[in-house]
mmCIF file of C-alpha atoms and ligand atoms in Angstrom:
data_model
loop_
_atom_site.group_PDB
_atom_site.id
_atom_site.type_symbol
_atom_site.label_atom_id
_atom_site.label_comp_id
_atom_site.label_asym_id
_atom_site.label_seq_id
_atom_site.Cartn_x
_atom_site.Cartn_y
_atom_site.Cartn_z
ATOM 1 C CA MET A 88 11.558 6.436 -9.486
ATOM 2 C CA ASP A 89 7.762 5.955 -9.309
ATOM 3 C CA LYS A 90 5.990 8.508 -7.127
ATOM 4 C CA VAL A 91 3.650 6.771 -4.677
ATOM 5 C CA MET A 92 1.468 8.807 -2.311
ATOM 6 C CA ILE A 93 -0.516 7.466 0.646
ATOM 7 C CA ILE A 94 -3.292 9.812 1.758
ATOM 8 C CA THR A 95 -4.911 8.764 5.014
ATOM 9 C CA GLY A 96 -8.584 9.725 5.033
ATOM 10 C CA GLY A 97 -8.550 10.233 1.279
ATOM 11 C CA SER A 98 -12.202 9.342 0.789
ATOM 12 C CA ARG A 99 -13.675 12.775 1.481
ATOM 13 C CA GLY A 100 -12.879 16.483 1.932
ATOM 14 C CA ILE A 101 -9.263 17.662 1.804
ATOM 15 C CA GLY A 102 -7.932 14.108 1.371
ATOM 16 C CA ALA A 103 -10.100 13.459 -1.695
ATOM 17 C CA ALA A 104 -9.082 16.786 -3.267
ATOM 18 C CA THR A 105 -5.433 15.895 -2.616
ATOM 19 C CA ALA A 106 -5.888 12.478 -4.245
ATOM 20 C CA ARG A 107 -7.286 14.059 -7.435
ATOM 21 C CA LEU A 108 -4.457 16.582 -7.663
ATOM 22 C CA ALA A 109 -1.762 14.012 -6.834
ATOM 23 C CA ALA A 110 -2.947 11.757 -9.664
ATOM 24 C CA THR A 111 -2.727 14.705 -12.059
ATOM 25 C CA ALA A 112 0.835 15.324 -10.820
ATOM 26 C CA GLY A 113 1.791 11.736 -11.722
ATOM 27 C CA TYR A 114 1.571 10.001 -8.347
ATOM 28 C CA LYS A 115 0.215 6.503 -7.916
ATOM 29 C CA VAL A 116 -2.276 7.161 -5.138
ATOM 30 C CA CYS A 117 -3.475 5.104 -2.192
ATOM 31 C CA VAL A 118 -6.725 6.503 -0.808
ATOM 32 C CA SER A 119 -7.177 5.118 2.685
ATOM 33 C CA TYR A 120 -10.441 5.379 4.568
ATOM 34 C CA ARG A 121 -12.003 4.190 7.802
ATOM 35 C CA LEU A 122 -15.703 3.533 7.031
ATOM 36 C CA ASP A 123 -16.879 5.280 3.879
ATOM 37 C CA ARG A 124 -15.891 2.750 1.240
ATOM 38 C CA GLN A 125 -18.362 4.150 -1.287
ATOM 39 C CA SER A 126 -16.734 7.601 -1.277
ATOM 40 C CA ALA A 127 -13.231 6.082 -1.430
ATOM 41 C CA ASP A 128 -14.221 3.905 -4.406
ATOM 42 C CA ALA A 129 -15.806 6.901 -6.147
ATOM 43 C CA ILE A 130 -12.568 8.941 -5.964
ATOM 44 C CA VAL A 131 -10.474 5.982 -7.070
ATOM 45 C CA ASP A 132 -12.799 5.273 -10.039
ATOM 46 C CA GLU A 133 -12.716 8.925 -11.052
ATOM 47 C CA ILE A 134 -8.884 8.951 -11.018
ATOM 48 C CA ASN A 135 -8.541 5.634 -12.848
ATOM 49 C CA ARG A 136 -11.108 6.668 -15.501
ATOM 50 C CA SER A 137 -9.087 9.805 -16.222
ATOM 51 C CA GLY A 138 -5.884 7.842 -16.827
ATOM 52 C CA GLY A 139 -4.367 7.930 -13.324
ATOM 53 C CA LEU A 140 -3.597 5.026 -11.014
ATOM 54 C CA ALA A 141 -5.306 4.873 -7.629
ATOM 55 C CA THR A 142 -6.423 2.259 -5.157
ATOM 56 C CA ALA A 143 -8.649 2.392 -2.062
ATOM 57 C CA MET A 144 -7.681 0.644 1.167
ATOM 58 C CA GLN A 145 -9.517 0.422 4.465
ATOM 59 C CA ALA A 146 -7.391 1.220 7.533
ATOM 60 C CA ASP A 147 -8.333 2.863 10.811
ATOM 61 C CA VAL A 148 -5.373 5.065 11.775
ATOM 62 C CA ALA A 149 -6.296 4.596 15.435
ATOM 63 C CA VAL A 150 -5.369 0.899 15.065
ATOM 64 C CA GLU A 151 -1.635 0.200 14.765
ATOM 65 C CA THR A 152 -2.047 -3.169 13.017
ATOM 66 C CA ASP A 153 -4.296 -1.527 10.383
ATOM 67 C CA ILE A 154 -1.521 0.974 9.602
ATOM 68 C CA VAL A 155 1.128 -1.731 9.324
ATOM 69 C CA ARG A 156 -1.148 -3.680 6.949
ATOM 70 C CA LEU A 157 -1.880 -0.521 4.912
ATOM 71 C CA PHE A 158 1.805 0.155 4.241
ATOM 72 C CA GLU A 159 2.500 -3.504 3.408
ATOM 73 C CA GLU A 160 -0.397 -3.555 0.933
ATOM 74 C CA VAL A 161 0.902 -0.380 -0.677
ATOM 75 C CA ASP A 162 4.378 -1.965 -0.995
ATOM 76 C CA ASN A 163 2.779 -4.885 -2.829
ATOM 77 C CA ARG A 164 0.249 -3.057 -4.976
ATOM 78 C CA LEU A 165 1.927 0.285 -5.827
ATOM 79 C CA GLY A 166 5.551 0.039 -4.707
ATOM 80 C CA PRO A 167 7.344 1.783 -1.855
ATOM 81 C CA VAL A 168 5.716 4.959 -0.610
ATOM 82 C CA THR A 169 7.496 8.209 -1.542
ATOM 83 C CA ALA A 170 4.957 10.673 -0.092
ATOM 84 C CA LEU A 171 2.760 10.335 2.998
ATOM 85 C CA VAL A 172 -0.075 12.758 3.676
ATOM 86 C CA ASN A 173 -1.171 12.401 7.299
ATOM 87 C CA ASN A 174 -4.651 13.747 6.621
ATOM 88 C CA ALA A 175 -7.104 11.547 8.589
ATOM 89 C CA GLY A 176 -8.531 13.630 11.407
ATOM 90 C CA ILE A 177 -11.595 13.882 13.596
ATOM 91 C CA LEU A 178 -13.545 16.335 15.688
ATOM 92 C CA GLU A 179 -16.021 15.484 18.394
ATOM 93 C CA THR A 180 -19.148 17.454 19.310
ATOM 94 C CA GLN A 181 -18.458 21.018 20.363
ATOM 95 C CA MET A 182 -18.139 21.397 24.153
ATOM 96 C CA ARG A 183 -16.155 23.141 26.868
ATOM 97 C CA VAL A 184 -13.153 21.475 28.489
ATOM 98 C CA ASP A 185 -15.062 21.198 31.788
ATOM 99 C CA ASP A 186 -17.501 18.821 30.044
ATOM 100 C CA MET A 187 -14.916 16.549 28.360
ATOM 101 C CA ASN A 188 -14.158 13.014 29.550
ATOM 102 C CA ALA A 189 -11.135 10.769 29.123
ATOM 103 C CA GLU A 190 -12.780 8.532 26.492
ATOM 104 C CA ARG A 191 -13.343 11.489 24.211
ATOM 105 C CA LEU A 192 -9.778 12.731 24.684
ATOM 106 C CA ALA A 193 -8.414 9.251 23.981
ATOM 107 C CA ARG A 194 -10.354 9.058 20.678
ATOM 108 C CA VAL A 195 -9.290 12.533 19.566
ATOM 109 C CA PHE A 196 -5.616 11.951 20.353
ATOM 110 C CA ALA A 197 -5.575 8.385 18.970
ATOM 111 C CA VAL A 198 -6.705 9.465 15.503
ATOM 112 C CA ASN A 199 -5.185 12.930 15.214
ATOM 113 C CA VAL A 200 -1.849 12.358 16.971
ATOM 114 C CA THR A 201 -0.954 8.677 17.481
ATOM 115 C CA GLY A 202 -2.228 7.741 14.011
ATOM 116 C CA SER A 203 0.014 10.368 12.411
ATOM 117 C CA PHE A 204 3.038 9.184 14.423
ATOM 118 C CA ILE A 205 2.566 5.525 13.498
ATOM 119 C CA CYS A 206 1.982 6.306 9.811
ATOM 120 C CA ALA A 207 5.136 8.450 9.838
ATOM 121 C CA ARG A 208 7.042 5.617 11.493
ATOM 122 C CA GLU A 209 6.061 3.222 8.707
ATOM 123 C CA ALA A 210 6.947 5.836 6.068
ATOM 124 C CA VAL A 211 10.368 6.605 7.598
ATOM 125 C CA ARG A 212 11.197 2.890 7.756
ATOM 126 C CA ARG A 213 10.701 2.779 3.979
ATOM 127 C CA MET A 214 11.998 6.222 2.913
ATOM 128 C CA SER A 215 15.039 6.833 5.112
ATOM 129 C CA THR A 216 18.448 6.376 3.502
ATOM 130 C CA LYS A 217 19.448 5.028 6.928
ATOM 131 C CA HIS A 218 17.080 2.102 6.272
ATOM 132 C CA GLY A 219 18.162 1.676 2.629
ATOM 133 C CA GLY A 220 15.356 3.873 1.245
ATOM 134 C CA LYS A 221 15.590 6.604 -1.382
ATOM 135 C CA GLY A 222 14.073 9.480 0.599
ATOM 136 C CA GLY A 223 10.607 10.984 0.513
ATOM 137 C CA VAL A 224 8.228 13.554 1.935
ATOM 138 C CA ILE A 225 5.726 13.648 4.775
ATOM 139 C CA ILE A 226 3.008 16.266 4.970
ATOM 140 C CA ASN A 227 0.991 16.539 8.172
ATOM 141 C CA LEU A 228 -2.439 18.147 8.421
ATOM 142 C CA SER A 229 -2.376 20.530 11.320
ATOM 143 C CA SER A 230 -4.909 23.351 11.732
ATOM 144 C CA ILE A 231 -4.937 27.037 12.558
ATOM 145 C CA ALA A 232 -6.796 25.773 15.645
ATOM 146 C CA ALA A 233 -3.289 24.908 16.921
ATOM 147 C CA ARG A 234 -2.667 28.670 17.086
ATOM 148 C CA LEU A 235 -6.181 29.815 18.045
ATOM 149 C CA GLY A 236 -7.107 27.102 20.602
ATOM 150 C CA ALA A 237 -10.754 26.544 19.504
ATOM 151 C CA PRO A 238 -12.289 27.755 22.805
ATOM 152 C CA ASN A 239 -15.857 26.569 23.543
ATOM 153 C CA GLU A 240 -15.681 24.212 20.575
ATOM 154 C CA TYR A 241 -12.855 21.692 20.697
ATOM 155 C CA VAL A 242 -9.779 22.625 22.694
ATOM 156 C CA ASP A 243 -8.873 18.917 22.629
ATOM 157 C CA TYR A 244 -8.717 18.909 18.827
ATOM 158 C CA ALA A 245 -6.735 22.171 18.827
ATOM 159 C CA ALA A 246 -4.269 20.723 21.340
ATOM 160 C CA ALA A 247 -3.910 17.580 19.212
ATOM 161 C CA LYS A 248 -3.038 19.806 16.247
ATOM 162 C CA GLY A 249 -0.553 21.660 18.475
ATOM 163 C CA ALA A 250 1.075 18.273 19.039
ATOM 164 C CA ILE A 251 1.186 17.784 15.261
ATOM 165 C CA ASP A 252 3.048 21.098 14.894
ATOM 166 C CA THR A 253 5.705 20.022 17.396
ATOM 167 C CA PHE A 254 5.838 16.550 15.841
ATOM 168 C CA THR A 255 6.456 18.147 12.439
ATOM 169 C CA ILE A 256 9.395 20.212 13.732
ATOM 170 C CA GLY A 257 10.967 17.348 15.676
ATOM 171 C CA LEU A 258 10.606 14.631 13.049
ATOM 172 C CA ALA A 259 11.811 17.005 10.320
ATOM 173 C CA LYS A 260 15.067 17.576 12.208
ATOM 174 C CA GLU A 261 15.409 13.878 13.026
ATOM 175 C CA VAL A 262 15.289 12.733 9.382
ATOM 176 C CA ALA A 263 16.539 15.806 7.490
ATOM 177 C CA GLY A 264 19.892 14.107 6.856
ATOM 178 C CA GLU A 265 18.181 10.930 5.623
ATOM 179 C CA GLY A 266 16.494 12.305 2.492
ATOM 180 C CA ILE A 267 13.107 13.013 4.078
ATOM 181 C CA ARG A 268 11.353 16.385 4.299
ATOM 182 C CA VAL A 269 8.544 16.793 6.840
ATOM 183 C CA ASN A 270 6.183 19.772 6.692
ATOM 184 C CA ALA A 271 2.618 20.643 7.640
ATOM 185 C CA VAL A 272 -0.278 22.652 6.315
ATOM 186 C CA ARG A 273 -2.528 24.559 8.696
ATOM 187 C CA PRO A 274 -5.970 24.932 7.101
ATOM 188 C CA GLY A 275 -8.457 27.465 8.418
ATOM 189 C CA LEU A 276 -12.197 27.056 7.898
ATOM 190 C CA ILE A 277 -12.481 24.744 4.912
ATOM 191 C CA ASP A 278 -15.769 23.646 3.382
ATOM 192 C CA THR A 279 -15.922 19.888 4.209
ATOM 193 C CA ASP A 280 -18.047 17.478 6.273
ATOM 194 C CA ILE A 281 -15.843 17.902 9.352
ATOM 195 C CA HIS A 282 -17.908 20.796 10.747
ATOM 196 C CA ALA A 283 -21.089 18.687 10.675
ATOM 197 C CA SER A 284 -19.269 16.006 12.652
ATOM 198 C CA GLY A 285 -18.660 18.643 15.344
ATOM 199 C CA GLY A 286 -22.430 19.295 15.405
ATOM 200 C CA GLU A 287 -22.488 22.531 13.363
ATOM 201 C CA PRO A 288 -22.725 22.049 9.574
ATOM 202 C CA ASN A 289 -23.063 25.824 9.049
ATOM 203 C CA ARG A 290 -20.050 26.736 11.189
ATOM 204 C CA ILE A 291 -18.263 28.535 8.333
ATOM 205 C CA GLU A 292 -21.326 30.729 7.725
ATOM 206 C CA ARG A 293 -21.340 31.746 11.420
ATOM 207 C CA LEU A 294 -17.613 32.492 11.550
ATOM 208 C CA LYS A 295 -16.755 33.803 8.117
ATOM 209 C CA HIS A 296 -16.850 37.448 9.264
ATOM 210 C CA THR A 297 -13.805 36.590 11.469
ATOM 211 C CA ILE A 298 -11.779 35.589 8.408
ATOM 212 C CA PRO A 299 -9.880 38.513 6.838
ATOM 213 C CA MET A 300 -10.753 37.166 3.366
ATOM 214 C CA GLN A 301 -14.421 36.925 4.490
ATOM 215 C CA ARG A 302 -14.977 33.410 3.138
ATOM 216 C CA GLY A 303 -14.294 29.777 3.911
ATOM 217 C CA GLY A 304 -11.672 27.892 1.901
ATOM 218 C CA LEU A 305 -12.045 25.056 -0.563
ATOM 219 C CA ALA A 306 -10.513 21.609 -0.101
ATOM 220 C CA GLU A 307 -8.700 22.152 -3.429
ATOM 221 C CA GLU A 308 -6.961 25.247 -2.037
ATOM 222 C CA VAL A 309 -5.486 23.129 0.772
ATOM 223 C CA ALA A 310 -4.630 20.306 -1.641
ATOM 224 C CA ARG A 311 -2.550 22.699 -3.761
ATOM 225 C CA ALA A 312 -0.411 23.595 -0.733
ATOM 226 C CA ILE A 313 0.033 19.903 0.101
ATOM 227 C CA LEU A 314 1.133 19.100 -3.450
ATOM 228 C CA TRP A 315 3.565 22.034 -3.441
ATOM 229 C CA LEU A 316 5.179 20.824 -0.210
ATOM 230 C CA ALA A 317 5.410 17.324 -1.689
ATOM 231 C CA SER A 318 7.070 18.596 -4.861
ATOM 232 C CA GLU A 319 10.682 19.388 -5.682
ATOM 233 C CA ASP A 320 9.650 23.062 -5.780
ATOM 234 C CA ALA A 321 9.781 22.838 -1.957
ATOM 235 C CA SER A 322 13.168 21.071 -1.982
ATOM 236 C CA TYR A 323 14.749 23.295 0.712
ATOM 237 C CA SER A 324 11.721 23.459 3.029
ATOM 238 C CA THR A 325 11.446 21.153 6.016
ATOM 239 C CA GLY A 326 10.033 21.463 9.521
ATOM 240 C CA THR A 327 7.826 24.328 8.418
ATOM 241 C CA PHE A 328 4.174 25.271 7.874
ATOM 242 C CA VAL A 329 1.913 26.657 5.188
ATOM 243 C CA ASP A 330 -1.186 28.349 6.592
ATOM 244 C CA VAL A 331 -4.171 28.095 4.236
ATOM 245 C CA SER A 332 -6.601 30.129 6.264
ATOM 246 C CA GLY A 333 -7.641 33.284 4.424
ATOM 247 C CA GLY A 334 -5.476 35.396 6.729
ATOM 248 C CA ARG A 335 -7.052 34.175 9.985
HETATM 249 P P1 LIG B 204 -13.571 15.203 6.637
HETATM 250 O O1 LIG B 204 -14.226 15.824 5.437
HETATM 251 O O2 LIG B 204 -14.356 14.998 7.880
HETATM 252 O O3 LIG B 204 -12.915 13.820 6.168
HETATM 253 C C1 LIG B 204 -12.200 13.090 7.116
HETATM 254 C C2 LIG B 204 -11.489 11.953 6.435
HETATM 255 O O4 LIG B 204 -10.703 11.277 7.437
HETATM 256 C C3 LIG B 204 -12.411 10.932 5.836
HETATM 257 O O5 LIG B 204 -11.825 10.443 4.651
HETATM 258 C C4 LIG B 204 -12.470 9.841 6.906
HETATM 259 O O6 LIG B 204 -12.704 8.529 6.412
HETATM 260 C C5 LIG B 204 -11.055 9.916 7.434
HETATM 261 N N1 LIG B 204 -10.929 9.368 8.786
HETATM 262 C C6 LIG B 204 -11.522 9.789 9.926
HETATM 263 N N2 LIG B 204 -11.143 9.012 10.965
HETATM 264 C C7 LIG B 204 -10.307 8.079 10.455
HETATM 265 C C8 LIG B 204 -9.599 6.995 11.006
HETATM 266 N N3 LIG B 204 -9.695 6.686 12.316
HETATM 267 N N4 LIG B 204 -8.821 6.257 10.196
HETATM 268 C C9 LIG B 204 -8.729 6.539 8.875
HETATM 269 N N5 LIG B 204 -9.381 7.559 8.283
HETATM 270 C C10 LIG B 204 -10.171 8.310 9.068
HETATM 271 O O7 LIG B 204 -12.275 16.054 7.067
HETATM 272 P P2 LIG B 204 -11.484 17.235 6.337
HETATM 273 O O8 LIG B 204 -12.143 18.520 6.694
HETATM 274 O O9 LIG B 204 -11.219 16.886 4.922
HETATM 275 O O10 LIG B 204 -10.123 17.206 7.187
HETATM 276 C C11 LIG B 204 -8.941 16.595 6.733
HETATM 277 C C12 LIG B 204 -7.817 17.009 7.661
HETATM 278 O O11 LIG B 204 -7.690 18.431 7.657
HETATM 279 C C13 LIG B 204 -8.031 16.619 9.123
HETATM 280 O O12 LIG B 204 -6.813 16.255 9.703
HETATM 281 C C14 LIG B 204 -8.543 17.903 9.751
HETATM 282 O O13 LIG B 204 -8.287 17.960 11.118
HETATM 283 C C15 LIG B 204 -7.747 18.932 8.975
HETATM 284 N N6 LIG B 204 -8.356 20.264 8.994
HETATM 285 C C16 LIG B 204 -9.577 20.493 8.431
HETATM 286 C C17 LIG B 204 -10.128 21.760 8.495
HETATM 287 C C18 LIG B 204 -11.476 22.097 7.896
HETATM 288 O O14 LIG B 204 -11.977 23.212 8.135
HETATM 289 N N7 LIG B 204 -12.085 21.227 7.116
HETATM 290 C C19 LIG B 204 -9.437 22.786 9.144
HETATM 291 C C20 LIG B 204 -8.208 22.513 9.715
HETATM 292 C C21 LIG B 204 -7.669 21.236 9.636
HETATM 293 P P3 LIG B 204 -14.211 7.959 6.169
HETATM 294 O O15 LIG B 204 -14.703 8.667 4.941
HETATM 295 O O16 LIG B 204 -14.045 6.506 5.978
HETATM 296 O O17 LIG B 204 -15.005 8.331 7.381
#
């Protein structure tokens, strides 16, 4: 069976590193993105030039019809999805809870939580033996913020990742008898653009003394955990977590 991986938010950071590694592992890769088409095309070109097969598709995971279209396009262009990486995620500017408004919370939960649910729904409809599928894997991107709470920075984001942890456990149990494994990785402070989007590009530099390993992580280090969970090497693991956080 062809291995087909959809990586939401595959244009940059952890998603892009996962796309590169997945192509090396023999997956046909769909790199989805929201706005940054140039970065998505660059990753796809790199993979295709090195003998892999990848395609870029625009889809905002906060928009249900975009997700439905994304999965249908993947069916047509690459074949049925066998691995979903729910990677697209956002932060908003650092602030305390007593300064947050409902619009901000709606944006944070729409992308980080609802988007992951709807993508998983589309994947389960294709993978589940109950629906005539041949099984598959789902890997959710949580965060160690789910354990630490991100006080004074983004408690909303941390709470959204807490929801992803519970979602991972519940969905894993729901579809464990239908050929689907569902797991999550919890990255710590990883060197990507996400910290700049929270208003502090040098956040890792400020916080690295709090990390037992005394350094931030690389996107590739998270990607390796994702690919392990997707692989048959993790065949008896479901509803569980791999922390990639330098001991934090
Ligand atoms: P990043 O460098 O900021 O990249 C985010 C990616 O998500 C981009 O490809 C972006 O697409 C995409 N995206 C954002 N909103 C989207 C939407 N509405 N629909 C579709 N795609 C969307 O982030 P990252 O650091 O690689 O983070 C990846 C995941 O790991 C996230 O879930 C994040 O919460 C989690 N994580 C990261 C860290 C860390 O320290 N970096 C730590 C813990 C957890 P465009 O390029 O089109 O904007």
